[in-house]
PDB file of C-alpha atoms in Angstrom:
ATOM      1  CA  MET A   1       7.277-197.684  15.355  1.00 49.00           C
ATOM      2  CA  ALA A   2       9.537-198.100  12.380  1.00 50.00           C
ATOM      3  CA  ASP A   3      11.552-201.281  12.366  1.00 53.00           C
ATOM      4  CA  GLU A   4      15.160-200.535  13.436  1.00 52.00           C
ATOM      5  CA  PRO A   5      18.090-201.683  10.972  1.00 55.00           C
ATOM      6  CA  PRO A   6      19.751-204.714  12.173  1.00 55.00           C
ATOM      7  CA  ARG A   7      22.349-204.042  14.080  1.00 56.00           C
ATOM      8  CA  ARG A   8      26.129-204.965  12.778  1.00 54.00           C
ATOM      9  CA  ARG A   9      27.769-207.516  14.915  1.00 53.00           C
ATOM     10  CA  ARG A  10      31.072-206.387  16.389  1.00 53.00           C
ATOM     11  CA  THR A  11      34.052-208.646  15.792  1.00 51.00           C
ATOM     12  CA  GLU A  12      35.918-209.048  19.164  1.00 51.00           C
ATOM     13  CA  ARG A  13      39.620-207.615  18.882  1.00 53.00           C
ATOM     14  CA  PRO A  14      42.169-209.637  20.891  1.00 51.00           C
ATOM     15  CA  ARG A  15      42.955-207.977  24.034  1.00 52.00           C
ATOM     16  CA  ALA A  16      46.692-207.274  24.552  1.00 48.00           C
ATOM     17  CA  GLY A  17      48.395-210.298  26.108  1.00 47.00           C
ATOM     18  CA  ARG A  18      45.436-212.569  25.218  1.00 51.00           C
ATOM     19  CA  GLU A  19      46.109-215.197  22.563  1.00 50.00           C
ATOM     20  CA  GLN A  20      43.609-216.037  20.100  1.00 52.00           C
ATOM     21  CA  PRO A  21      42.071-219.593  19.962  1.00 54.00           C
ATOM     22  CA  ALA A  22      44.134-221.780  18.059  1.00 49.00           C
ATOM     23  CA  ALA A  23      41.446-221.922  15.048  1.00 51.00           C
ATOM     24  CA  ARG A  24      41.700-218.333  14.540  1.00 57.00           C
ATOM     25  CA  ARG A  25      45.262-217.599  14.510  1.00 58.00           C
ATOM     26  CA  THR A  26      47.278-217.018  11.451  1.00 72.00           C
ATOM     27  CA  PRO A  27      49.923-219.401  10.542  1.00 69.00           C
ATOM     28  CA  ASP A  28      52.170-216.803  11.671  1.00 71.00           C
ATOM     29  CA  ALA A  29      50.771-216.158  14.970  1.00 73.00           C
ATOM     30  CA  ARG A  30      50.910-220.123  15.743  1.00 72.00           C
ATOM     31  CA  ARG A  31      54.719-220.212  14.744  1.00 73.00           C
ATOM     32  CA  ALA A  32      55.008-217.531  17.175  1.00 75.00           C
ATOM     33  CA  ALA A  33      53.215-218.946  20.032  1.00 75.00           C
ATOM     34  CA  ASN A  34      55.259-222.041  19.634  1.00 74.00           C
ATOM     35  CA  GLU A  35      58.486-220.396  19.384  1.00 78.00           C
ATOM     36  CA  ARG A  36      57.347-218.591  22.823  1.00 80.00           C
ATOM     37  CA  ARG A  37      56.569-221.952  24.271  1.00 79.00           C
ATOM     38  CA  ARG A  38      59.715-223.587  23.395  1.00 77.00           C
ATOM     39  CA  GLU A  39      61.752-220.711  24.717  1.00 78.00           C
ATOM     40  CA  ALA A  40      59.878-220.939  28.156  1.00 78.00           C
ATOM     41  CA  ASN A  41      60.543-224.640  28.200  1.00 76.00           C
ATOM     42  CA  ALA A  42      63.905-223.863  27.387  1.00 74.00           C
ATOM     43  CA  ARG A  43      64.482-221.568  30.307  1.00 77.00           C
ATOM     44  CA  ARG A  44      62.864-223.787  32.596  1.00 78.00           C
ATOM     45  CA  ASP A  45      65.209-226.573  31.821  1.00 73.00           C
ATOM     46  CA  GLN A  46      68.260-224.407  31.945  1.00 73.00           C
ATOM     47  CA  LEU A  47      67.110-223.372  35.719  1.00 74.00           C
ATOM     48  CA  ARG A  48      66.528-226.798  36.399  1.00 74.00           C
ATOM     49  CA  GLN A  49      70.002-227.841  35.259  1.00 69.00           C
ATOM     50  CA  SER A  50      71.619-224.892  36.935  1.00 67.00           C
ATOM     51  CA  ARG A  51      70.132-225.790  40.450  1.00 68.00           C
ATOM     52  CA  GLN A  52      71.267-229.580  39.754  1.00 64.00           C
ATOM     53  CA  ARG A  53      74.990-228.099  38.997  1.00 62.00           C
ATOM     54  CA  ARG A  54      74.901-226.111  42.008  1.00 62.00           C
ATOM     55  CA  ALA A  55      73.550-229.105  44.113  1.00 57.00           C
ATOM     56  CA  ALA A  56      76.011-231.640  42.639  1.00 50.00           C
ATOM     57  CA  PRO A  57      79.347-230.193  44.358  1.00 49.00           C
ATOM     58  CA  ARG A  58      77.645-230.473  47.711  1.00 47.00           C
ATOM     59  CA  GLN A  59      76.476-234.152  47.302  1.00 45.00           C
ATOM     60  CA  ALA A  60      79.826-234.953  45.706  1.00 43.00           C
ATOM     61  CA  ARG A  61      81.802-233.645  48.855  1.00 43.00           C
ATOM     62  CA  ARG A  62      79.488-235.495  51.069  1.00 45.00           C
ATOM     63  CA  ARG A  63      79.433-238.898  49.546  1.00 44.00           C
ATOM     64  CA  PRO A  64      83.096-240.159  48.899  1.00 42.00           C
ATOM     65  CA  ARG A  65      83.858-239.553  52.707  1.00 47.00           C
ATOM     66  CA  SER A  66      81.720-242.159  54.090  1.00 46.00           C
ATOM     67  CA  ASP A  67      82.132-244.354  50.847  1.00 61.00           C
ATOM     68  CA  LEU A  68      85.888-244.132  51.017  1.00 65.00           C
ATOM     69  CA  ILE A  69      86.257-245.095  54.648  1.00 74.00           C
ATOM     70  CA  SER A  70      84.061-248.117  54.237  1.00 70.00           C
ATOM     71  CA  ARG A  71      86.124-249.175  51.248  1.00 69.00           C
ATOM     72  CA  VAL A  72      89.152-249.040  53.409  1.00 72.00           C
ATOM     73  CA  LEU A  73      87.832-251.077  56.025  1.00 73.00           C
ATOM     74  CA  VAL A  74      86.877-253.760  53.632  1.00 74.00           C
ATOM     75  CA  ALA A  75      90.191-253.425  51.714  1.00 75.00           C
ATOM     76  CA  ILE A  76      92.760-253.530  54.814  1.00 82.00           C
ATOM     77  CA  PRO A  77      91.849-257.054  56.054  1.00 85.00           C
ATOM     78  CA  ALA A  78      91.483-258.334  52.289  1.00 83.00           C
ATOM     79  CA  ALA A  79      95.050-256.955  51.457  1.00 86.00           C
ATOM     80  CA  VAL A  80      96.410-258.821  54.608  1.00 90.00           C
ATOM     81  CA  ILE A  81      94.814-262.100  53.789  1.00 92.00           C
ATOM     82  CA  ALA A  82      95.978-261.667  50.256  1.00 91.00           C
ATOM     83  CA  VAL A  83      99.639-261.087  51.338  1.00 92.00           C
ATOM     84  CA  VAL A  84      99.749-263.880  53.646  1.00 95.00           C
ATOM     85  CA  PHE A  85      98.611-266.436  51.161  1.00 96.00           C
ATOM     86  CA  ILE A  86     100.721-264.985  48.460  1.00 95.00           C
ATOM     87  CA  ASP A  87     103.818-265.502  50.876  1.00 94.00           C
ATOM     88  CA  LEU A  88     102.561-269.084  51.400  1.00 94.00           C
ATOM     89  CA  GLY A  89     102.248-269.895  47.827  1.00 93.00           C
ATOM     90  CA  GLY A  90     101.942-273.533  46.713  1.00 95.00           C
ATOM     91  CA  THR A  91      98.785-275.399  47.374  1.00 96.00           C
ATOM     92  CA  SER A  92      97.500-272.805  50.125  1.00 96.00           C
ATOM     93  CA  TRP A  93      97.540-270.092  47.453  1.00 97.00           C
ATOM     94  CA  ALA A  94      95.726-272.393  44.826  1.00 97.00           C
ATOM     95  CA  ALA A  95      93.220-273.260  47.139  1.00 97.00           C
ATOM     96  CA  LEU A  96      92.514-269.525  47.751  1.00 97.00           C
ATOM     97  CA  MET A  97      92.183-268.870  44.168  1.00 97.00           C
ATOM     98  CA  ILE A  98      89.639-271.975  43.795  1.00 97.00           C
ATOM     99  CA  LEU A  99      87.419-270.289  46.838  1.00 96.00           C
ATOM    100  CA  LEU A 100      87.442-266.921  45.353  1.00 95.00           C
ATOM    101  CA  GLY A 101      87.111-268.013  41.972  1.00 96.00           C
ATOM    102  CA  TRP A 102      84.110-270.267  42.636  1.00 97.00           C
ATOM    103  CA  ALA A 103      82.494-267.002  44.275  1.00 95.00           C
ATOM    104  CA  CYS A 104      82.886-265.014  41.158  1.00 95.00           C
ATOM    105  CA  MET A 105      81.728-267.619  39.145  1.00 96.00           C
ATOM    106  CA  ASP A 106      78.708-268.231  41.156  1.00 94.00           C
ATOM    107  CA  GLU A 107      77.643-264.352  41.122  1.00 94.00           C
ATOM    108  CA  LEU A 108      77.955-264.508  37.152  1.00 95.00           C
ATOM    109  CA  TYR A 109      76.127-267.665  36.664  1.00 95.00           C
ATOM    110  CA  ARG A 110      73.447-266.260  39.130  1.00 93.00           C
ATOM    111  CA  MET A 111      73.342-262.870  36.946  1.00 92.00           C
ATOM    112  CA  LEU A 112      73.103-264.944  33.668  1.00 92.00           C
ATOM    113  CA  ASP A 113      70.443-267.291  35.352  1.00 90.00           C
ATOM    114  CA  ARG A 114      67.977-266.872  32.413  1.00 88.00           C
ATOM    115  CA  TRP A 115      70.481-268.172  30.023  1.00 89.00           C
ATOM    116  CA  LYS A 116      70.725-271.466  32.174  1.00 91.00           C
ATOM    117  CA  PRO A 117      74.554-271.863  32.482  1.00 94.00           C
ATOM    118  CA  SER A 118      75.932-275.186  33.505  1.00 93.00           C
ATOM    119  CA  THR A 119      77.283-274.137  37.073  1.00 94.00           C
ATOM    120  CA  SER A 120      78.472-277.473  37.821  1.00 94.00           C
ATOM    121  CA  VAL A 121      80.918-277.599  34.669  1.00 96.00           C
ATOM    122  CA  GLY A 122      82.161-274.131  35.053  1.00 97.00           C
ATOM    123  CA  LEU A 123      82.885-274.608  38.796  1.00 97.00           C
ATOM    124  CA  ALA A 124      84.819-278.127  38.121  1.00 97.00           C
ATOM    125  CA  ALA A 125      86.665-276.573  35.294  1.00 97.00           C
ATOM    126  CA  LEU A 126      87.777-273.544  37.179  1.00 98.00           C
ATOM    127  CA  ALA A 127      89.129-275.935  40.046  1.00 98.00           C
ATOM    128  CA  GLY A 128      90.857-278.098  37.313  1.00 97.00           C
ATOM    129  CA  MET A 129      92.542-275.287  35.614  1.00 98.00           C
ATOM    130  CA  VAL A 130      93.732-273.853  39.128  1.00 98.00           C
ATOM    131  CA  LEU A 131      95.094-277.255  40.074  1.00 98.00           C
ATOM    132  CA  ALA A 132      96.530-278.027  36.620  1.00 97.00           C
ATOM    133  CA  ALA A 133      98.401-274.684  36.917  1.00 97.00           C
ATOM    134  CA  ARG A 134      99.524-275.573  40.351  1.00 97.00           C
ATOM    135  CA  PHE A 135     100.957-279.056  39.507  1.00 97.00           C
ATOM    136  CA  GLY A 136     101.455-278.655  35.745  1.00 95.00           C
ATOM    137  CA  GLY A 137     101.817-275.587  33.714  1.00 94.00           C
ATOM    138  CA  GLN A 138     100.241-273.662  30.978  1.00 95.00           C
ATOM    139  CA  PHE A 139      99.709-277.002  28.696  1.00 96.00           C
ATOM    140  CA  GLN A 140      97.935-278.723  31.322  1.00 96.00           C
ATOM    141  CA  VAL A 141      95.689-275.517  31.902  1.00 97.00           C
ATOM    142  CA  LEU A 142      94.972-275.476  28.202  1.00 96.00           C
ATOM    143  CA  LEU A 143      93.899-279.204  28.261  1.00 97.00           C
ATOM    144  CA  ILE A 144      91.296-278.264  31.063  1.00 97.00           C
ATOM    145  CA  LEU A 145      89.930-275.488  28.826  1.00 96.00           C
ATOM    146  CA  VAL A 146      89.731-277.517  25.793  1.00 96.00           C
ATOM    147  CA  ALA A 147      88.124-280.420  27.677  1.00 96.00           C
ATOM    148  CA  ALA A 148      85.125-278.008  28.982  1.00 96.00           C
ATOM    149  CA  VAL A 149      83.841-277.243  25.710  1.00 96.00           C
ATOM    150  CA  PRO A 150      82.703-281.014  24.938  1.00 96.00           C
ATOM    151  CA  ALA A 151      81.848-281.288  28.751  1.00 96.00           C
ATOM    152  CA  VAL A 152      79.385-278.291  28.507  1.00 95.00           C
ATOM    153  CA  PHE A 153      77.876-279.750  25.292  1.00 95.00           C
ATOM    154  CA  PHE A 154      77.218-283.092  26.852  1.00 93.00           C
ATOM    155  CA  LEU A 155      75.520-281.681  29.945  1.00 92.00           C
ATOM    156  CA  VAL A 156      73.056-279.231  28.054  1.00 91.00           C
ATOM    157  CA  LEU A 157      72.207-282.364  25.592  1.00 90.00           C
ATOM    158  CA  MET A 158      71.242-284.402  28.608  1.00 90.00           C
ATOM    159  CA  ARG A 159      68.764-281.807  29.508  1.00 88.00           C
ATOM    160  CA  ARG A 160      65.076-282.519  29.064  1.00 83.00           C
ATOM    161  CA  GLU A 161      64.497-279.162  27.615  1.00 81.00           C
ATOM    162  CA  ARG A 162      67.152-277.772  25.386  1.00 77.00           C
ATOM    163  CA  VAL A 163      65.686-274.064  24.714  1.00 80.00           C
ATOM    164  CA  ASN A 164      68.330-271.719  24.332  1.00 85.00           C
ATOM    165  CA  ALA A 165      71.000-274.331  24.193  1.00 91.00           C
ATOM    166  CA  THR A 166      73.405-272.051  22.527  1.00 93.00           C
ATOM    167  CA  VAL A 167      73.420-269.161  24.986  1.00 93.00           C
ATOM    168  CA  SER A 168      73.614-271.635  27.899  1.00 94.00           C
ATOM    169  CA  ILE A 169      76.781-272.833  26.413  1.00 95.00           C
ATOM    170  CA  ALA A 170      78.079-269.525  25.824  1.00 95.00           C
ATOM    171  CA  GLY A 171      77.244-268.279  29.079  1.00 95.00           C
ATOM    172  CA  THR A 172      79.089-271.224  30.665  1.00 96.00           C
ATOM    173  CA  LEU A 173      82.011-270.749  28.652  1.00 97.00           C
ATOM    174  CA  LEU A 174      82.252-267.008  29.513  1.00 96.00           C
ATOM    175  CA  GLY A 175      82.766-267.847  33.181  1.00 96.00           C
ATOM    176  CA  ILE A 176      85.234-270.472  32.395  1.00 97.00           C
ATOM    177  CA  TYR A 177      87.484-268.115  30.014  1.00 96.00           C
ATOM    178  CA  TRP A 178      86.915-265.045  31.798  1.00 96.00           C
ATOM    179  CA  ILE A 179      87.182-266.251  35.482  1.00 97.00           C
ATOM    180  CA  GLY A 180      88.852-269.455  35.221  1.00 97.00           C
ATOM    181  CA  LEU A 181      91.671-268.618  33.077  1.00 97.00           C
ATOM    182  CA  ALA A 182      92.442-265.424  35.532  1.00 97.00           C
ATOM    183  CA  PHE A 183      92.679-267.382  38.542  1.00 98.00           C
ATOM    184  CA  SER A 184      94.798-270.248  36.908  1.00 98.00           C
ATOM    185  CA  HIS A 185      97.034-267.364  35.864  1.00 98.00           C
ATOM    186  CA  ALA A 186      97.327-266.066  39.291  1.00 97.00           C
ATOM    187  CA  VAL A 187      98.751-269.336  40.219  1.00 98.00           C
ATOM    188  CA  LEU A 188     101.077-269.785  37.316  1.00 98.00           C
ATOM    189  CA  LEU A 189     102.506-265.889  38.130  1.00 97.00           C
ATOM    190  CA  ARG A 190     103.065-267.129  41.824  1.00 97.00           C
ATOM    191  CA  GLN A 191     105.452-270.101  40.451  1.00 96.00           C
ATOM    192  CA  LEU A 192     107.595-267.740  38.288  1.00 96.00           C
ATOM    193  CA  PRO A 193     110.803-266.357  39.573  1.00 95.00           C
ATOM    194  CA  HIS A 194     110.048-263.681  42.181  1.00 95.00           C
ATOM    195  CA  GLY A 195     106.238-264.267  41.166  1.00 95.00           C
ATOM    196  CA  GLY A 196     104.946-263.453  44.739  1.00 96.00           C
ATOM    197  CA  ALA A 197     106.619-260.005  44.603  1.00 95.00           C
ATOM    198  CA  ILE A 198     105.493-259.232  40.861  1.00 96.00           C
ATOM    199  CA  LEU A 199     101.786-260.391  42.231  1.00 96.00           C
ATOM    200  CA  ILE A 200     101.790-257.898  45.152  1.00 95.00           C
ATOM    201  CA  ASP A 201     103.092-255.126  42.876  1.00 96.00           C
ATOM    202  CA  ILE A 202     100.228-255.934  40.370  1.00 96.00           C
ATOM    203  CA  LEU A 203      97.690-256.102  42.970  1.00 95.00           C
ATOM    204  CA  VAL A 204      98.708-252.822  44.869  1.00 94.00           C
ATOM    205  CA  GLY A 205      98.653-251.062  41.476  1.00 95.00           C
ATOM    206  CA  THR A 206      95.256-252.431  40.593  1.00 95.00           C
ATOM    207  CA  PHE A 207      93.408-251.427  43.845  1.00 91.00           C
ATOM    208  CA  LEU A 208      95.232-248.138  44.552  1.00 93.00           C
ATOM    209  CA  GLY A 209      94.237-247.273  40.920  1.00 94.00           C
ATOM    210  CA  ASP A 210      90.565-248.260  41.447  1.00 91.00           C
ATOM    211  CA  THR A 211      90.282-246.274  44.368  1.00 89.00           C
ATOM    212  CA  ALA A 212      92.118-243.231  42.635  1.00 92.00           C
ATOM    213  CA  ALA A 213      89.599-243.455  39.775  1.00 91.00           C
ATOM    214  CA  TYR A 214      86.732-243.429  42.334  1.00 87.00           C
ATOM    215  CA  ILE A 215      88.227-240.333  44.262  1.00 90.00           C
ATOM    216  CA  GLY A 216      89.065-238.629  41.052  1.00 91.00           C
ATOM    217  CA  GLY A 217      85.696-239.129  39.462  1.00 88.00           C
ATOM    218  CA  ARG A 218      84.001-237.938  42.628  1.00 87.00           C
ATOM    219  CA  ALA A 219      86.114-234.694  42.785  1.00 87.00           C
ATOM    220  CA  PHE A 220      86.823-233.727  39.253  1.00 88.00           C
ATOM    221  CA  GLY A 221      84.526-235.788  37.067  1.00 83.00           C
ATOM    222  CA  ARG A 222      82.795-234.055  34.373  1.00 87.00           C
ATOM    223  CA  ARG A 223      82.718-235.644  31.282  1.00 91.00           C
ATOM    224  CA  PRO A 224      81.262-239.298  31.184  1.00 90.00           C
ATOM    225  CA  LEU A 225      83.386-242.135  30.104  1.00 90.00           C
ATOM    226  CA  ALA A 226      80.705-244.853  28.889  1.00 87.00           C
ATOM    227  CA  PRO A 227      77.428-243.544  30.001  1.00 86.00           C
ATOM    228  CA  GLU A 228      75.589-246.294  28.495  1.00 86.00           C
ATOM    229  CA  ILE A 229      77.623-248.872  30.243  1.00 88.00           C
ATOM    230  CA  SER A 230      78.505-247.193  33.541  1.00 85.00           C
ATOM    231  CA  PRO A 231      77.103-243.874  33.977  1.00 84.00           C
ATOM    232  CA  HIS A 232      79.089-242.992  37.082  1.00 85.00           C
ATOM    233  CA  LYS A 233      82.525-243.484  35.301  1.00 89.00           C
ATOM    234  CA  THR A 234      84.282-240.382  34.243  1.00 92.00           C
ATOM    235  CA  VAL A 235      87.208-239.788  31.904  1.00 93.00           C
ATOM    236  CA  GLU A 236      88.754-237.527  34.640  1.00 93.00           C
ATOM    237  CA  GLY A 237      88.343-240.549  37.144  1.00 93.00           C
ATOM    238  CA  LEU A 238      90.023-242.819  34.431  1.00 94.00           C
ATOM    239  CA  VAL A 239      92.928-240.569  34.163  1.00 95.00           C
ATOM    240  CA  CYS A 240      93.665-240.527  37.806  1.00 95.00           C
ATOM    241  CA  GLY A 241      93.265-244.272  38.346  1.00 94.00           C
ATOM    242  CA  MET A 242      95.568-244.884  35.387  1.00 96.00           C
ATOM    243  CA  ILE A 243      98.392-242.336  36.700  1.00 96.00           C
ATOM    244  CA  VAL A 244      98.079-243.611  40.327  1.00 96.00           C
ATOM    245  CA  ALA A 245      98.298-247.521  38.997  1.00 96.00           C
ATOM    246  CA  PHE A 246     101.242-246.708  37.095  1.00 96.00           C
ATOM    247  CA  VAL A 247     103.198-244.771  39.709  1.00 96.00           C
ATOM    248  CA  ALA A 248     102.062-247.447  42.476  1.00 95.00           C
ATOM    249  CA  VAL A 249     103.827-250.336  40.584  1.00 95.00           C
ATOM    250  CA  LEU A 250     106.910-248.067  39.819  1.00 93.00           C
ATOM    251  CA  VAL A 251     107.221-246.974  43.360  1.00 94.00           C
ATOM    252  CA  ALA A 252     106.828-250.527  44.345  1.00 91.00           C
ATOM    253  CA  GLY A 253     109.615-251.689  42.166  1.00 89.00           C
ATOM    254  CA  THR A 254     112.006-249.454  43.615  1.00 89.00           C
ATOM    255  CA  PHE A 255     112.076-251.744  46.791  1.00 90.00           C
ATOM    256  CA  GLN A 256     112.996-254.562  44.617  1.00 92.00           C
ATOM    257  CA  SER A 257     115.751-252.869  42.496  1.00 87.00           C
ATOM    258  CA  GLU A 258     117.996-255.971  43.277  1.00 91.00           C
ATOM    259  CA  TRP A 259     116.155-257.870  40.621  1.00 93.00           C
ATOM    260  CA  LEU A 260     113.526-255.803  39.107  1.00 94.00           C
ATOM    261  CA  THR A 261     114.797-252.841  36.721  1.00 93.00           C
ATOM    262  CA  THR A 262     113.387-249.531  36.189  1.00 93.00           C
ATOM    263  CA  GLN A 263     112.256-250.580  32.480  1.00 94.00           C
ATOM    264  CA  HIS A 264     110.526-253.645  33.693  1.00 95.00           C
ATOM    265  CA  ALA A 265     108.686-252.183  36.476  1.00 95.00           C
ATOM    266  CA  LEU A 266     107.466-249.400  33.818  1.00 95.00           C
ATOM    267  CA  LEU A 267     106.449-251.828  31.428  1.00 96.00           C
ATOM    268  CA  ILE A 268     104.338-254.078  34.300  1.00 97.00           C
ATOM    269  CA  GLY A 269     102.892-250.684  35.634  1.00 96.00           C
ATOM    270  CA  LEU A 270     101.714-249.568  32.036  1.00 97.00           C
ATOM    271  CA  GLY A 271      99.993-253.040  31.548  1.00 97.00           C
ATOM    272  CA  VAL A 272      98.345-252.815  35.048  1.00 97.00           C
ATOM    273  CA  ALA A 273      97.155-249.121  34.089  1.00 96.00           C
ATOM    274  CA  VAL A 274      95.374-250.006  30.916  1.00 96.00           C
ATOM    275  CA  ALA A 275      94.117-253.548  31.813  1.00 97.00           C
ATOM    276  CA  GLY A 276      92.678-252.403  35.160  1.00 95.00           C
ATOM    277  CA  PRO A 277      90.156-249.996  33.703  1.00 95.00           C
ATOM    278  CA  ILE A 278      89.484-252.610  30.931  1.00 95.00           C
ATOM    279  CA  GLY A 279      88.438-255.268  33.282  1.00 95.00           C
ATOM    280  CA  ASP A 280      86.283-252.771  35.208  1.00 93.00           C
ATOM    281  CA  LEU A 281      84.214-251.926  31.834  1.00 94.00           C
ATOM    282  CA  PHE A 282      84.004-255.512  31.173  1.00 95.00           C
ATOM    283  CA  GLU A 283      82.313-256.547  34.227  1.00 93.00           C
ATOM    284  CA  SER A 284      80.199-253.365  34.031  1.00 91.00           C
ATOM    285  CA  LEU A 285      79.045-254.421  30.579  1.00 93.00           C
ATOM    286  CA  ILE A 286      77.912-257.805  31.735  1.00 93.00           C
ATOM    287  CA  LYS A 287      76.125-256.231  34.776  1.00 89.00           C
ATOM    288  CA  ARG A 288      74.008-253.753  32.470  1.00 88.00           C
ATOM    289  CA  ASP A 289      73.096-256.389  30.216  1.00 88.00           C
ATOM    290  CA  ALA A 290      72.008-258.697  33.045  1.00 86.00           C
ATOM    291  CA  GLY A 291      70.201-255.722  34.680  1.00 84.00           C
ATOM    292  CA  ALA A 292      72.225-255.837  37.965  1.00 81.00           C
ATOM    293  CA  LYS A 293      73.590-253.150  39.926  1.00 77.00           C
ATOM    294  CA  ASP A 294      76.309-255.490  41.997  1.00 74.00           C
ATOM    295  CA  THR A 295      77.002-258.932  41.256  1.00 80.00           C
ATOM    296  CA  GLY A 296      76.626-260.005  45.021  1.00 74.00           C
ATOM    297  CA  THR A 297      76.841-259.058  48.662  1.00 71.00           C
ATOM    298  CA  LEU A 298      79.983-260.822  49.748  1.00 73.00           C
ATOM    299  CA  PHE A 299      81.630-257.623  50.439  1.00 67.00           C
ATOM    300  CA  GLY A 300      78.287-255.988  52.016  1.00 61.00           C
ATOM    301  CA  ALA A 301      77.407-252.701  50.505  1.00 57.00           C
ATOM    302  CA  HIS A 302      80.531-252.973  48.077  1.00 62.00           C
ATOM    303  CA  GLY A 303      78.921-255.695  46.085  1.00 72.00           C
ATOM    304  CA  GLY A 304      80.295-259.032  45.335  1.00 83.00           C
ATOM    305  CA  ALA A 305      83.556-260.743  44.829  1.00 89.00           C
ATOM    306  CA  LEU A 306      83.286-259.817  41.118  1.00 91.00           C
ATOM    307  CA  ASP A 307      82.600-256.081  41.779  1.00 87.00           C
ATOM    308  CA  ARG A 308      86.101-255.875  43.700  1.00 87.00           C
ATOM    309  CA  LEU A 309      88.083-258.366  41.439  1.00 92.00           C
ATOM    310  CA  ASP A 310      86.997-257.030  38.080  1.00 91.00           C
ATOM    311  CA  GLY A 311      90.038-254.885  37.374  1.00 93.00           C
ATOM    312  CA  ALA A 312      92.678-257.820  39.011  1.00 95.00           C
ATOM    313  CA  ILE A 313      90.908-260.449  36.753  1.00 96.00           C
ATOM    314  CA  PHE A 314      92.563-258.722  33.679  1.00 97.00           C
ATOM    315  CA  THR A 315      95.649-257.367  35.386  1.00 97.00           C
ATOM    316  CA  VAL A 316      96.840-260.488  36.705  1.00 97.00           C
ATOM    317  CA  VAL A 317      96.731-262.149  33.104  1.00 97.00           C
ATOM    318  CA  VAL A 318      98.451-259.148  31.565  1.00 97.00           C
ATOM    319  CA  GLY A 319     101.174-258.914  34.339  1.00 97.00           C
ATOM    320  CA  TYR A 320     101.729-262.733  33.928  1.00 97.00           C
ATOM    321  CA  TYR A 321     102.768-262.691  30.213  1.00 97.00           C
ATOM    322  CA  ILE A 322     104.633-259.541  30.767  1.00 97.00           C
ATOM    323  CA  TRP A 323     106.935-260.711  33.500  1.00 96.00           C
ATOM    324  CA  PHE A 324     107.062-264.412  31.690  1.00 96.00           C
ATOM    325  CA  ALA A 325     108.405-262.200  28.839  1.00 95.00           C
ATOM    326  CA  LEU A 326     110.840-260.606  30.738  1.00 91.00           C
ATOM    327  CA  HIS A 327     112.331-262.758  33.579  1.00 76.00           C
TER     328      HIS A 327
END
């Protein structure tokens, strides 16, 4: 039998819908395959985002209801206590400011624990500044503030280990300047003519503005305000909060028209509307840097004293200097 000629090997052609192995593809085929994969991934991402957008409004409608009720339940007794002590004024108001200031400062120093701030110096400086405001004035508050710098230095110098001494001093002074100055200014403002009423106006504008920002952000929030600092804050919530804070101070001023002019109420309302959100963002930045969600648990699910008073810490100081210049 004669030898059969060798059979020619058949090259397999790719079936329809079947991709060739990567090694056999031409550059154009590889680019086309990559493009198809990118388009498929993009379609999946769009579908996932559309599902999340459809689910978000349902969640937003459910969440504010219970949160708002609990906020009100916390705010009502706090407002009553604040009004009573503002009306009392004098040493009673100063004592309350020391207690609240200590609570805020303790929360701050716990968040900054890795910096090892000098808690004793911070607490003593705050009490001294508040008492200086009560029995002295701006000059005496400044004296305590100046004396706090060498006091922190000597206390850090006495430690056995002085690693990170610079950030320890900086963290201690942050609490003194941020919290101590605010609570001493609350006492200074109360002692100005009609200072108690102005203080109530400022607090009403601050807390109503904060609540309006919360509700407005949940209802209308679309554009993030500062996602790297506070991802839940929105531009729409900011606008709602500022408008309500401004209007609240203006309306409160109508009940004090005997001594508070509309122009003066407008200036105070503007100061509260601007300073409140700045104070909120300031505290959020510190919490983000410290890796903390809340500063404490004094108000249960609503966090600590700093979480509730962050805006007022700024608005009281701004309100003091506006009213000091106007009265």
